[in-house]
Amino acid sequence: MGNVSSAPPFQGSPDIVLYHAECSDGFGAAWALWKKFPSASFFPVKHGHPPPPDLKDRRVVIVDFSYARPILEAMASETKELLILDHHITAERILDGFSNAYFDQTKSGAVLSWEWAHRTPAPWLLQYIQDKDLWTWALPNSREINAALASYTFDFTVWDRFTQSTLEQEGRAILRYEQELVGKLAAQAAVVEFQGIVVPAVQSA
């Protein structure tokens, strides 16, 4: 387990933050930096897509995401500063030996980003995101909180208003509905043969 204080130096505040799109951990990482650097511009990014334009001479932080090594090397040469904070095992080889990156597989992108930006332990919301993202499910009512969180849009001001008790309450209702739905589907199961094995199956749209 590393210490984010040993991450490569980054002078000043980021101008641009790129974060893993359509992902609670990725947006949690962006929210962590938004809480510290609200004037930065934030862009969700996806694998298979090029980086946003106009990064030349800008201070750029990438959280919970890594591009291919040649792309990162090109970005490092044109940006004023570049830092990557990632935890995905698929990025470990890409980032190995890359001087602009910090990798820690033991933490989620959201917690890693908070610790880098604030140098304090991550708040409860990001701890719960990490609990799901690392698939540990060790925190109380984690499934409820993460179910409720998944029902919200990725909006900084919305996330800023979350309370633990409200998400727990909302999550219980969501999980209760899911359990009821699964029960109804299971009751309609028919026994079929699939690749030589007899299994129960349901058709669901």
Coordinates of C-alpha atoms in Angstrom, one line a residue:
M1 CA 0.0 0.0 0.0
G2 CA 1.5 3.3 -1.0
N3 CA 1.2 6.8 0.4
V4 CA -0.3 9.4 -2.0
S5 CA 2.1 12.0 -0.5
S6 CA 4.8 10.3 -2.6
A7 CA 2.9 11.1 -5.8
P8 CA 4.9 13.0 -8.4
P9 CA 5.0 16.8 -7.6
F10 CA 2.3 19.0 -9.1
Q11 CA 2.8 22.7 -8.8
G12 CA -0.2 24.9 -8.4
S13 CA -3.8 24.1 -9.2
P14 CA -5.0 22.0 -12.1
D15 CA -6.6 23.8 -15.0
I16 CA -8.3 20.7 -16.4
V17 CA -9.4 17.4 -14.7
L18 CA -10.2 14.4 -16.8
Y19 CA -12.1 11.6 -15.1
H20 CA -13.5 8.2 -15.9
A21 CA -16.9 8.7 -17.5
E22 CA -20.2 7.0 -16.5
C23 CA -18.6 5.6 -13.3
S24 CA -19.4 6.4 -9.6
D25 CA -15.8 6.0 -8.7
G26 CA -14.7 8.2 -11.6
F27 CA -17.2 10.9 -10.8
G28 CA -16.3 10.6 -7.1
A29 CA -12.7 11.3 -8.0
A30 CA -13.8 14.4 -10.0
W31 CA -16.0 15.5 -7.0
A32 CA -13.0 15.1 -4.7
L33 CA -10.9 17.5 -6.9
W34 CA -13.9 19.9 -7.4
K35 CA -14.1 20.3 -3.7
K36 CA -10.5 21.6 -3.7
F37 CA -10.2 23.1 -7.1
P38 CA -13.7 24.4 -8.1
S39 CA -12.3 26.7 -10.8
A40 CA -10.9 23.8 -12.8
S41 CA -12.6 22.5 -16.0
F42 CA -13.9 18.9 -15.6
F43 CA -14.3 16.5 -18.6
P44 CA -15.5 12.9 -18.5
V45 CA -13.4 10.6 -20.7
K46 CA -13.8 7.1 -22.1
H47 CA -11.5 4.4 -23.4
G48 CA -11.2 4.3 -27.1
H49 CA -11.7 8.0 -27.4
P50 CA -8.9 10.6 -27.9
P51 CA -8.2 13.1 -25.1
P52 CA -10.0 16.5 -25.3
P53 CA -8.3 19.1 -27.4
D54 CA -6.6 22.3 -26.2
L55 CA -4.4 20.7 -23.5
K56 CA -1.3 22.4 -24.6
D57 CA 0.4 24.4 -21.8
R58 CA -2.3 23.5 -19.4
R59 CA -2.0 21.8 -15.9
V60 CA -3.9 18.5 -16.3
V61 CA -4.8 15.9 -13.8
I62 CA -6.3 12.5 -14.9
V63 CA -8.2 10.6 -12.2
D64 CA -9.5 7.0 -12.2
F65 CA -8.4 6.6 -15.8
S66 CA -5.3 6.1 -18.0
Y67 CA -4.8 6.4 -21.7
A68 CA -2.4 4.2 -23.6
R69 CA 1.3 4.9 -22.9
P70 CA 2.0 6.7 -26.2
I71 CA -0.9 9.0 -25.6
L72 CA 0.2 9.8 -22.1
E73 CA 3.8 10.5 -23.3
A74 CA 2.4 12.9 -25.9
M75 CA 0.3 14.6 -23.3
A76 CA 3.2 14.9 -20.9
S77 CA 5.3 16.7 -23.7
E78 CA 2.6 19.2 -24.5
T79 CA 1.0 20.0 -21.2
K80 CA 2.5 22.4 -18.6
E81 CA 2.0 19.7 -16.0
L82 CA 0.5 16.3 -16.0
L83 CA -0.5 13.9 -13.2
I84 CA -2.3 10.6 -13.4
L85 CA -3.9 9.0 -10.4
D86 CA -5.2 5.5 -11.1
H87 CA -5.9 2.2 -9.4
H88 CA -7.1 -0.1 -12.2
I89 CA -5.0 -3.3 -12.5
T90 CA -5.2 -2.8 -16.3
A91 CA -3.3 0.5 -15.9
E92 CA -0.5 -0.9 -13.8
R93 CA 1.7 -1.9 -16.8
I94 CA 0.9 1.2 -18.7
L95 CA 1.9 3.5 -15.8
D96 CA 5.0 1.5 -14.7
G97 CA 8.0 3.8 -14.8
F98 CA 5.9 6.7 -16.0
S99 CA 7.1 9.7 -14.0
N100 CA 3.8 11.6 -14.1
A101 CA 1.7 8.9 -12.5
Y102 CA 0.8 7.5 -9.1
F103 CA -0.7 4.0 -8.9
D104 CA -2.3 2.3 -5.9
Q105 CA -4.4 -0.8 -6.5
T106 CA -5.5 -0.9 -2.8
K107 CA -7.7 2.3 -3.1
S108 CA -10.4 3.4 -5.4
G109 CA -9.9 6.4 -7.7
A110 CA -12.2 8.5 -5.6
V111 CA -10.4 7.9 -2.3
L112 CA -7.0 8.2 -4.0
S113 CA -8.0 11.6 -5.5
W114 CA -9.3 13.0 -2.2
E115 CA -6.2 12.0 -0.4
W116 CA -4.0 13.6 -3.0
A117 CA -6.0 16.9 -3.2
H118 CA -6.8 17.3 0.5
R119 CA -4.2 15.3 2.4
T120 CA -6.9 14.1 4.8
P121 CA -8.9 10.9 5.1
A122 CA -11.7 10.6 2.5
P123 CA -15.2 11.5 3.7
W124 CA -17.9 8.9 4.2
L125 CA -19.3 9.2 0.7
L126 CA -16.1 8.3 -1.0
Q127 CA -15.4 5.5 1.5
Y128 CA -18.7 3.9 0.5
I129 CA -17.9 4.3 -3.2
Q130 CA -14.6 2.6 -2.6
D131 CA -16.3 -0.2 -0.6
K132 CA -18.3 -1.1 -3.7
D133 CA -15.6 -0.3 -6.3
L134 CA -13.1 -2.6 -4.7
W135 CA -15.9 -5.1 -4.0
T136 CA -15.2 -5.4 -0.3
W137 CA -18.7 -4.6 1.0
A138 CA -17.4 -4.1 4.5
L139 CA -19.2 -0.9 5.5
P140 CA -22.6 -1.0 7.2
N141 CA -25.5 -0.4 4.8
S142 CA -23.1 -0.2 1.9
R143 CA -25.5 -1.9 -0.6
E144 CA -28.2 0.5 0.3
I145 CA -26.1 3.6 0.0
N146 CA -24.6 2.6 -3.3
A147 CA -27.9 1.6 -4.7
A148 CA -29.3 5.1 -3.9
L149 CA -26.2 6.8 -5.2
A150 CA -26.6 5.0 -8.6
S151 CA -30.0 6.6 -9.0
Y152 CA -28.6 10.1 -9.1
T153 CA -27.1 12.1 -11.9
F154 CA -23.5 13.0 -11.9
D155 CA -23.7 16.5 -10.7
F156 CA -21.3 18.2 -8.3
T157 CA -23.9 20.3 -6.5
V158 CA -26.3 17.3 -6.1
W159 CA -23.6 15.1 -4.6
D160 CA -22.6 18.0 -2.3
R161 CA -26.0 17.7 -0.6
F162 CA -26.0 14.0 0.1
T163 CA -26.5 12.7 3.7
Q164 CA -25.7 9.2 4.8
S165 CA -29.1 8.7 6.4
T166 CA -31.0 9.8 3.4
L167 CA -29.1 7.5 1.0
E168 CA -29.6 4.6 3.4
Q169 CA -33.3 5.2 3.5
E170 CA -33.6 5.6 -0.3
G171 CA -31.4 2.6 -0.9
R172 CA -33.6 0.3 1.2
A173 CA -36.6 1.1 -1.0
I174 CA -34.5 0.5 -4.2
L175 CA -33.2 -2.8 -3.0
R176 CA -36.6 -3.9 -1.8
Y177 CA -38.0 -3.2 -5.3
E178 CA -35.1 -5.1 -6.9
Q179 CA -35.7 -8.1 -4.6
E180 CA -39.4 -8.1 -5.4
L181 CA -38.6 -7.9 -9.1
V182 CA -36.1 -10.8 -9.0
G183 CA -38.6 -12.9 -7.0
K184 CA -41.3 -12.4 -9.6
L185 CA -38.9 -13.3 -12.4
A186 CA -37.6 -16.4 -10.6
A187 CA -41.2 -17.6 -10.2
Q188 CA -41.5 -17.6 -14.0
A189 CA -38.4 -19.7 -14.5
A190 CA -38.5 -22.6 -16.9
V191 CA -36.0 -25.5 -17.0
V192 CA -34.0 -25.6 -20.2
E193 CA -30.9 -27.3 -21.5
F194 CA -28.0 -25.0 -22.2
Q195 CA -24.8 -26.5 -23.6
G196 CA -25.6 -29.9 -22.2
I197 CA -26.5 -28.6 -18.7
V198 CA -30.1 -28.4 -17.4
V199 CA -30.6 -25.0 -15.8
P200 CA -33.6 -22.7 -14.8
A201 CA -34.0 -19.7 -17.1
V202 CA -36.2 -16.7 -17.4
Q203 CA -36.8 -14.3 -20.3
S204 CA -36.5 -10.6 -19.2
A205 CA -36.5 -7.5 -21.3

